[in-house]
Coordinates of C-alpha atoms and ligand atoms in Angstrom, one line a residue:
X564 CA 88.1 87.5 85.6
X565 CA 84.3 87.4 85.9
X566 CA 82.5 84.9 87.9
X567 CA 78.9 83.8 87.2
X568 CA 76.7 81.6 89.2
X569 CA 75.4 78.4 87.6
X570 CA 71.8 79.8 88.1
X571 CA 72.6 82.9 86.0
X572 CA 74.4 80.7 83.5
X573 CA 71.3 78.6 83.1
X574 CA 69.3 81.8 82.5
X575 CA 71.8 83.0 79.9
X576 CA 71.8 79.7 78.0
X577 CA 68.0 79.2 78.1
X578 CA 66.6 79.7 74.7
X579 CA 69.6 78.6 72.7
X580 CA 68.5 76.8 69.6
X581 CA 69.3 73.2 68.7
X582 CA 72.5 74.4 67.0
X583 CA 73.8 75.1 70.4
X584 CA 73.3 71.6 71.7
X585 CA 76.8 70.5 71.0
X586 CA 78.3 73.6 72.5
X587 CA 79.3 73.6 76.2
X588 CA 77.8 76.5 78.0
X589 CA 77.8 78.5 74.9
X590 CA 75.7 81.5 76.1
X591 CA 77.9 82.1 79.1
X592 CA 81.1 81.8 77.3
X593 CA 80.0 84.1 74.6
X594 CA 79.9 86.9 77.1
X595 CA 83.5 86.7 78.4
X596 CA 86.3 87.9 76.2
X597 CA 89.3 85.6 76.4
X598 CA 91.8 88.3 75.8
X599 CA 94.4 87.9 73.2
X600 CA 93.6 84.5 72.0
X601 CA 92.7 83.4 68.6
X602 CA 89.5 81.6 67.7
X603 CA 89.9 77.8 67.7
X604 CA 90.5 76.1 64.4
X605 CA 87.3 74.1 64.1
X606 CA 87.7 70.8 62.2
X607 CA 84.0 70.4 61.6
X608 CA 80.9 70.0 63.8
X609 CA 81.8 68.6 67.2
X610 CA 85.5 69.1 66.5
X611 CA 86.3 72.3 68.4
X612 CA 88.8 72.5 71.3
X613 CA 87.4 72.6 74.8
X614 CA 89.1 72.7 78.2
X615 CA 87.5 72.2 81.6
X616 CA 89.4 72.4 84.9
X617 CA 88.9 72.5 88.6
X618 CA 89.0 75.6 90.9
X619 CA 89.8 79.2 90.2
X620 CA 93.4 78.5 89.2
X621 CA 91.9 76.4 86.4
X622 CA 91.3 79.7 84.8
X623 CA 94.9 80.6 84.0
X624 CA 95.5 76.9 83.5
X625 CA 92.9 76.9 80.7
X626 CA 94.6 79.9 79.1
X627 CA 97.9 78.1 78.9
X628 CA 96.0 75.0 77.5
X629 CA 94.1 77.2 75.1
X630 CA 97.2 78.7 73.6
X631 CA 98.2 75.3 72.5
X632 CA 94.8 74.1 71.3
X633 CA 94.0 77.3 69.4
X634 CA 97.1 76.9 67.3
X635 CA 96.2 73.3 66.4
X636 CA 98.2 71.7 69.2
X637 CA 97.5 68.3 70.8
X638 CA 95.2 67.9 73.8
X639 CA 98.0 66.0 75.6
X640 CA 100.4 69.0 75.3
X641 CA 97.6 71.3 76.4
X642 CA 96.7 69.5 79.6
X643 CA 100.3 69.3 80.7
X644 CA 100.9 73.0 80.0
X645 CA 97.6 73.8 81.7
X646 CA 98.3 72.2 85.0
X647 CA 102.0 73.3 85.1
X648 CA 100.7 76.8 85.7
X649 CA 99.2 75.7 89.1
X650 CA 102.3 73.6 89.9
X651 CA 104.5 76.7 89.5
X652 CA 102.2 79.1 91.3
X653 CA 103.2 79.5 95.0
X654 CA 99.8 81.0 95.8
X655 CA 98.0 77.7 94.9
X656 CA 98.5 75.9 98.2
X657 CA 97.4 72.4 97.0
X658 CA 99.6 71.9 94.1
X659 CA 103.4 71.8 93.3
X660 CA 105.5 74.7 94.5
X661 CA 103.8 76.3 97.5
X662 CA 101.7 73.2 98.2
X663 CA 101.0 72.6 101.9
X664 CA 103.2 70.0 103.5
X665 CA 102.4 66.7 105.2
X666 CA 102.4 66.2 109.0
X667 CA 106.2 65.9 108.8
X668 CA 106.4 69.3 107.1
X669 CA 107.4 67.7 103.8
X670 CA 105.8 68.7 100.5
X671 CA 105.0 65.4 98.7
X672 CA 103.3 65.5 95.3
X673 CA 101.1 63.3 93.2
X674 CA 100.2 63.6 89.5
X675 CA 98.7 61.7 86.6
X676 CA 98.4 62.2 82.9
X677 CA 96.5 60.3 80.2
X678 CA 96.3 60.7 76.4
X679 CA 94.0 59.8 73.6
X680 CA 96.0 56.7 72.7
X681 CA 95.2 54.9 75.9
X682 CA 98.6 55.6 77.4
X683 CA 99.0 56.9 80.9
X684 CA 101.7 57.9 83.4
X685 CA 101.7 58.8 87.0
X686 CA 104.0 59.6 90.0
X687 CA 103.1 59.8 93.6
X688 CA 104.7 60.6 97.0
X689 CA 107.5 62.5 95.2
X690 CA 109.4 65.3 96.8
X691 CA 111.5 68.2 95.5
X692 CA 110.3 68.3 91.9
X693 CA 108.1 71.2 91.0
X694 CA 106.4 69.7 88.0
X695 CA 105.4 66.1 88.8
X696 CA 103.0 66.2 85.8
X697 CA 106.0 66.3 83.4
X698 CA 107.6 63.5 85.3
X699 CA 104.3 61.5 84.9
X700 CA 104.4 62.2 81.2
X701 CA 108.0 61.0 81.0
X702 CA 106.9 57.7 82.7
X703 CA 104.2 57.4 80.1
X704 CA 106.4 58.2 77.1
X705 CA 109.7 56.5 78.0
X706 CA 108.7 53.4 79.9
X707 CA 106.1 50.7 79.7
X708 CA 105.1 51.4 83.3
X709 CA 102.3 53.5 84.4
X710 CA 103.0 54.4 88.0
X711 CA 106.2 55.1 89.9
X712 CA 106.3 56.3 93.5
X713 CA 108.5 57.8 96.2
X714 CA 112.3 57.5 96.0
X715 CA 112.1 55.5 92.8
X716 CA 110.1 58.3 91.1
X717 CA 112.6 60.9 92.4
X718 CA 115.5 58.9 91.0
X719 CA 113.6 58.5 87.7
X720 CA 113.2 62.3 87.6
X721 CA 116.8 63.0 88.4
X722 CA 118.0 60.7 85.7
X723 CA 115.7 62.5 83.2
X724 CA 117.3 65.8 84.1
X725 CA 114.5 67.4 86.1
X726 CA 115.8 70.0 88.6
X727 CA 115.6 69.3 92.3
X728 CA 114.4 72.2 94.4
X729 CA 112.9 73.0 97.8
X730 CA 109.1 73.4 97.3
X731 CA 108.2 74.4 100.9
X732 CA 107.4 78.2 100.8
X733 CA 107.5 80.4 103.8
X734 CA 103.7 80.7 103.8
X735 CA 103.3 76.9 103.7
X736 CA 105.8 76.4 106.5
X737 CA 103.8 79.0 108.6
X738 CA 100.5 77.2 107.9
X739 CA 102.1 74.0 109.1
X740 CA 103.3 75.6 112.3
X741 CA 99.8 76.9 113.0
X742 CA 98.3 73.5 112.3
X743 CA 100.9 71.9 114.7
X744 CA 100.0 74.4 117.4
X745 CA 96.3 73.7 117.2
X746 CA 96.7 69.9 117.1
X747 CA 94.4 68.1 119.5
X748 CA 93.2 64.5 120.2
X749 CA 90.3 65.2 117.9
X750 CA 92.5 66.0 115.0
X751 CA 92.0 63.5 112.2
X752 CA 94.5 64.8 109.6
X753 CA 91.6 66.5 107.9
X754 CA 91.6 70.2 108.6
X755 CA 88.2 71.4 107.5
X756 CA 89.1 75.1 107.2
X757 CA 91.6 74.7 104.4
X758 CA 90.6 75.1 100.8
X759 CA 90.9 72.3 98.3
X760 CA 93.1 73.2 95.4
X761 CA 94.0 70.1 93.3
X762 CA 93.9 70.9 89.6
X763 CA 92.3 68.4 87.3
X764 CA 92.1 69.5 83.7
X765 CA 90.7 67.7 80.7
X766 CA 90.7 68.9 77.1
X767 CA 89.7 68.1 73.6
X768 CA 91.8 69.3 70.7
X769 CA 90.8 70.4 67.2
X770 CA 91.3 66.9 65.9
X771 CA 88.7 65.7 68.5
X772 CA 91.2 63.9 70.7
X773 CA 90.9 63.9 74.5
X774 CA 93.6 64.1 77.2
X775 CA 93.6 64.7 81.0
X776 CA 96.0 65.7 83.7
X777 CA 95.7 65.9 87.5
X778 CA 98.3 67.2 90.0
X779 CA 98.2 67.9 93.7
X780 CA 100.1 68.1 97.0
X781 CA 97.2 66.1 98.4
X782 CA 95.4 66.8 101.6
X783 CA 97.2 69.3 103.8
X784 CA 99.1 67.8 106.8
X785 CA 98.3 64.2 105.7
X786 CA 100.3 61.3 107.2
X787 CA 103.7 61.1 105.5
X788 CA 103.3 58.6 102.7
X789 CA 99.6 59.1 102.2
X790 CA 98.5 59.1 98.5
X791 CA 95.1 60.1 97.4
X792 CA 93.1 59.8 94.2
X793 CA 94.9 62.3 92.0
X794 CA 97.7 60.1 90.7
X795 CA 95.6 57.0 90.4
X796 CA 94.4 56.4 86.8
X797 CA 90.6 56.0 87.0
X798 CA 90.3 57.7 90.3
X799 CA 91.6 61.3 90.1
X800 CA 91.5 61.4 86.3
X801 CA 90.5 59.2 83.4
X802 CA 90.4 59.4 79.6
X803 CA 88.7 57.2 77.1
X804 CA 89.2 58.8 73.7
X805 CA 86.1 57.0 72.4
X806 CA 83.8 58.3 75.1
X807 CA 85.1 61.2 77.3
X808 CA 87.3 62.3 80.1
X809 CA 86.9 63.3 83.8
X810 CA 88.9 64.6 86.7
X811 CA 88.2 64.8 90.4
X812 CA 89.0 67.0 93.4
X813 CA 88.2 66.7 97.0
X814 CA 88.6 64.0 99.6
X815 CA 90.7 61.5 97.6
X816 CA 89.8 58.5 99.8
X817 CA 86.1 58.8 98.7
X818 CA 87.1 59.1 95.0
X819 CA 89.5 56.2 95.3
X820 CA 86.8 53.9 96.7
X821 CA 84.4 54.9 93.9
X822 CA 86.9 54.7 91.1
X823 CA 85.4 58.2 90.5
X824 CA 86.7 59.5 87.2
X825 CA 86.4 56.1 85.6
X826 CA 82.9 55.8 86.8
X827 CA 82.0 59.2 85.4
X828 CA 83.4 58.1 82.0
X829 CA 81.5 54.8 82.2
X830 CA 78.3 56.6 82.9
X831 CA 79.0 58.7 79.8
X832 CA 79.6 55.5 77.8
X833 CA 76.1 54.4 78.9
X834 CA 74.7 57.5 77.3
X835 CA 74.6 60.0 80.1
X836 CA 75.6 63.6 79.6
X837 CA 78.8 64.7 81.4
X838 CA 76.6 66.5 83.9
X839 CA 74.4 63.6 84.6
X840 CA 77.4 61.3 84.8
X841 CA 79.0 63.6 87.5
X842 CA 75.7 63.5 89.4
X843 CA 75.3 59.8 89.3
X844 CA 78.8 59.3 90.5
X845 CA 78.4 61.7 93.4
X846 CA 75.1 60.0 94.3
X847 CA 77.0 56.7 94.4
X848 CA 79.4 58.3 97.0
X849 CA 76.5 59.7 99.0
X850 CA 74.7 56.4 99.0
X851 CA 77.6 54.8 100.9
X852 CA 77.3 57.3 103.8
X853 CA 74.4 57.0 106.2
X854 CA 74.8 60.6 107.4
X855 CA 75.2 63.7 105.3
X856 CA 79.0 63.9 104.7
X857 CA 81.0 67.0 105.5
X858 CA 83.7 66.3 103.0
X859 CA 83.9 67.8 99.5
X860 CA 84.2 65.8 96.3
X861 CA 83.7 67.3 92.8
X862 CA 84.1 66.2 89.3
X863 CA 84.6 67.9 85.9
X864 CA 83.8 65.9 82.8
X865 CA 84.0 66.3 79.0
X866 CA 82.4 64.1 76.4
X867 CA 83.9 63.2 73.1
X868 CA 81.4 65.5 71.5
X869 CA 82.7 68.4 73.5
X870 CA 79.9 68.8 76.1
X871 CA 81.1 69.6 79.6
X872 CA 79.7 68.9 83.1
X873 CA 80.8 69.7 86.6
X874 CA 79.2 69.1 90.0
X875 CA 80.3 69.0 93.6
X876 CA 78.9 67.6 96.8
X877 CA 79.3 70.8 98.8
X878 CA 79.0 74.4 97.8
X879 CA 81.9 76.6 96.8
X880 CA 83.3 74.4 94.1
X881 CA 84.3 76.4 91.0
X882 CA 85.5 75.3 87.6
X883 CA 86.8 76.9 84.5
X884 CA 85.7 76.2 80.9
X885 CA 87.5 77.5 77.8
X886 CA 85.7 77.2 74.5
X887 CA 85.5 79.2 71.3
X888 CA 88.2 81.7 72.4
X889 CA 86.5 82.4 75.7
X890 CA 87.3 81.4 79.2
X891 CA 84.9 81.4 82.1
X892 CA 85.0 80.7 85.8
X893 CA 81.7 79.2 87.0
X894 CA 80.2 78.4 90.4
X895 CA 79.2 74.8 90.2
X896 CA 75.9 73.3 91.2
X897 CA 76.2 71.1 94.4
X898 CA 74.2 68.2 95.6
X899 CA 74.1 69.0 99.4
Ligands
LIG182 C1 93.7 64.2 97.4 N1 92.0 64.8 95.9 O1 94.9 64.0 97.6 C2 93.2 65.3 96.5 C3 93.0 66.5 97.3 C4 92.3 67.6 96.6 O2 91.8 69.7 96.3 O3 91.6 67.4 95.7 N2 92.4 68.8 97.0 O4 92.9 63.5 98.1

């Protein structure tokens, strides 16, 4: 996997002609072979598949999504398959199996999914199910509800045949013990030294339809019962098939208060590019804080036309973009 900085990326893309204007990050992507995958089936100008996702594990997530999109599959199937990769990977400590536990050493998971037909499903505060995204999809497809939480969501999953399992890995348990040992009066349930990991992944298929998925174990060592932005439609993720899609990562409380992903899509509706929409949304968050915040928030966004954008408050946010048979991990620009 090759990483490029945004600055280099901009250099690479400088000089692309007008024909490149619909293509997300075309120059950069053209340089990175996306091994073994076929070229997308384009359905006309502005109708090629695109996937964008958060963090470095978005890269393998994009691959799984791309496999579906490149064979003509639906964006909804692609986003579910994409984030399931992180959910099943124990080395990703903010999602699914291997996710860091809450303050009671319980792994509680949140997820949301939304399709092009304005349907959505979500679960939150759910334990012992590795793939909450698929449970969220079941909520969407088999009920007229959108959001089921806690014991009710677990029972819903059990009845639909999802397998219960222990999700706390040895590494996550040890991390919890270390956190416990270092607890002090100054602890605010927000350990600054842990990476964010939530995967938000949005995609467009060859038919031009959009879908999004977001899944997380939430903030490490959170208060038992705490739910962040990720499973909340419009906060952690949002799709409007007429306009665009967006997903968030970082401190969920800030994204919740801003209705972050919804706001990104609304700014796109007003005519902003995905990049400008992410920027304006992050500026909205900044405006509400007198002092320079220490927390991280980042967005990825995708327009109906297939343009992508990504931006974070703090440095060290990475996102992955798959387009035209290529996949690329990119260091995002940041506001602070
Ligand atoms: C949350 N937004 O629960 C999530 C955490 C996150 O990467 O994004 N971590 O607040």
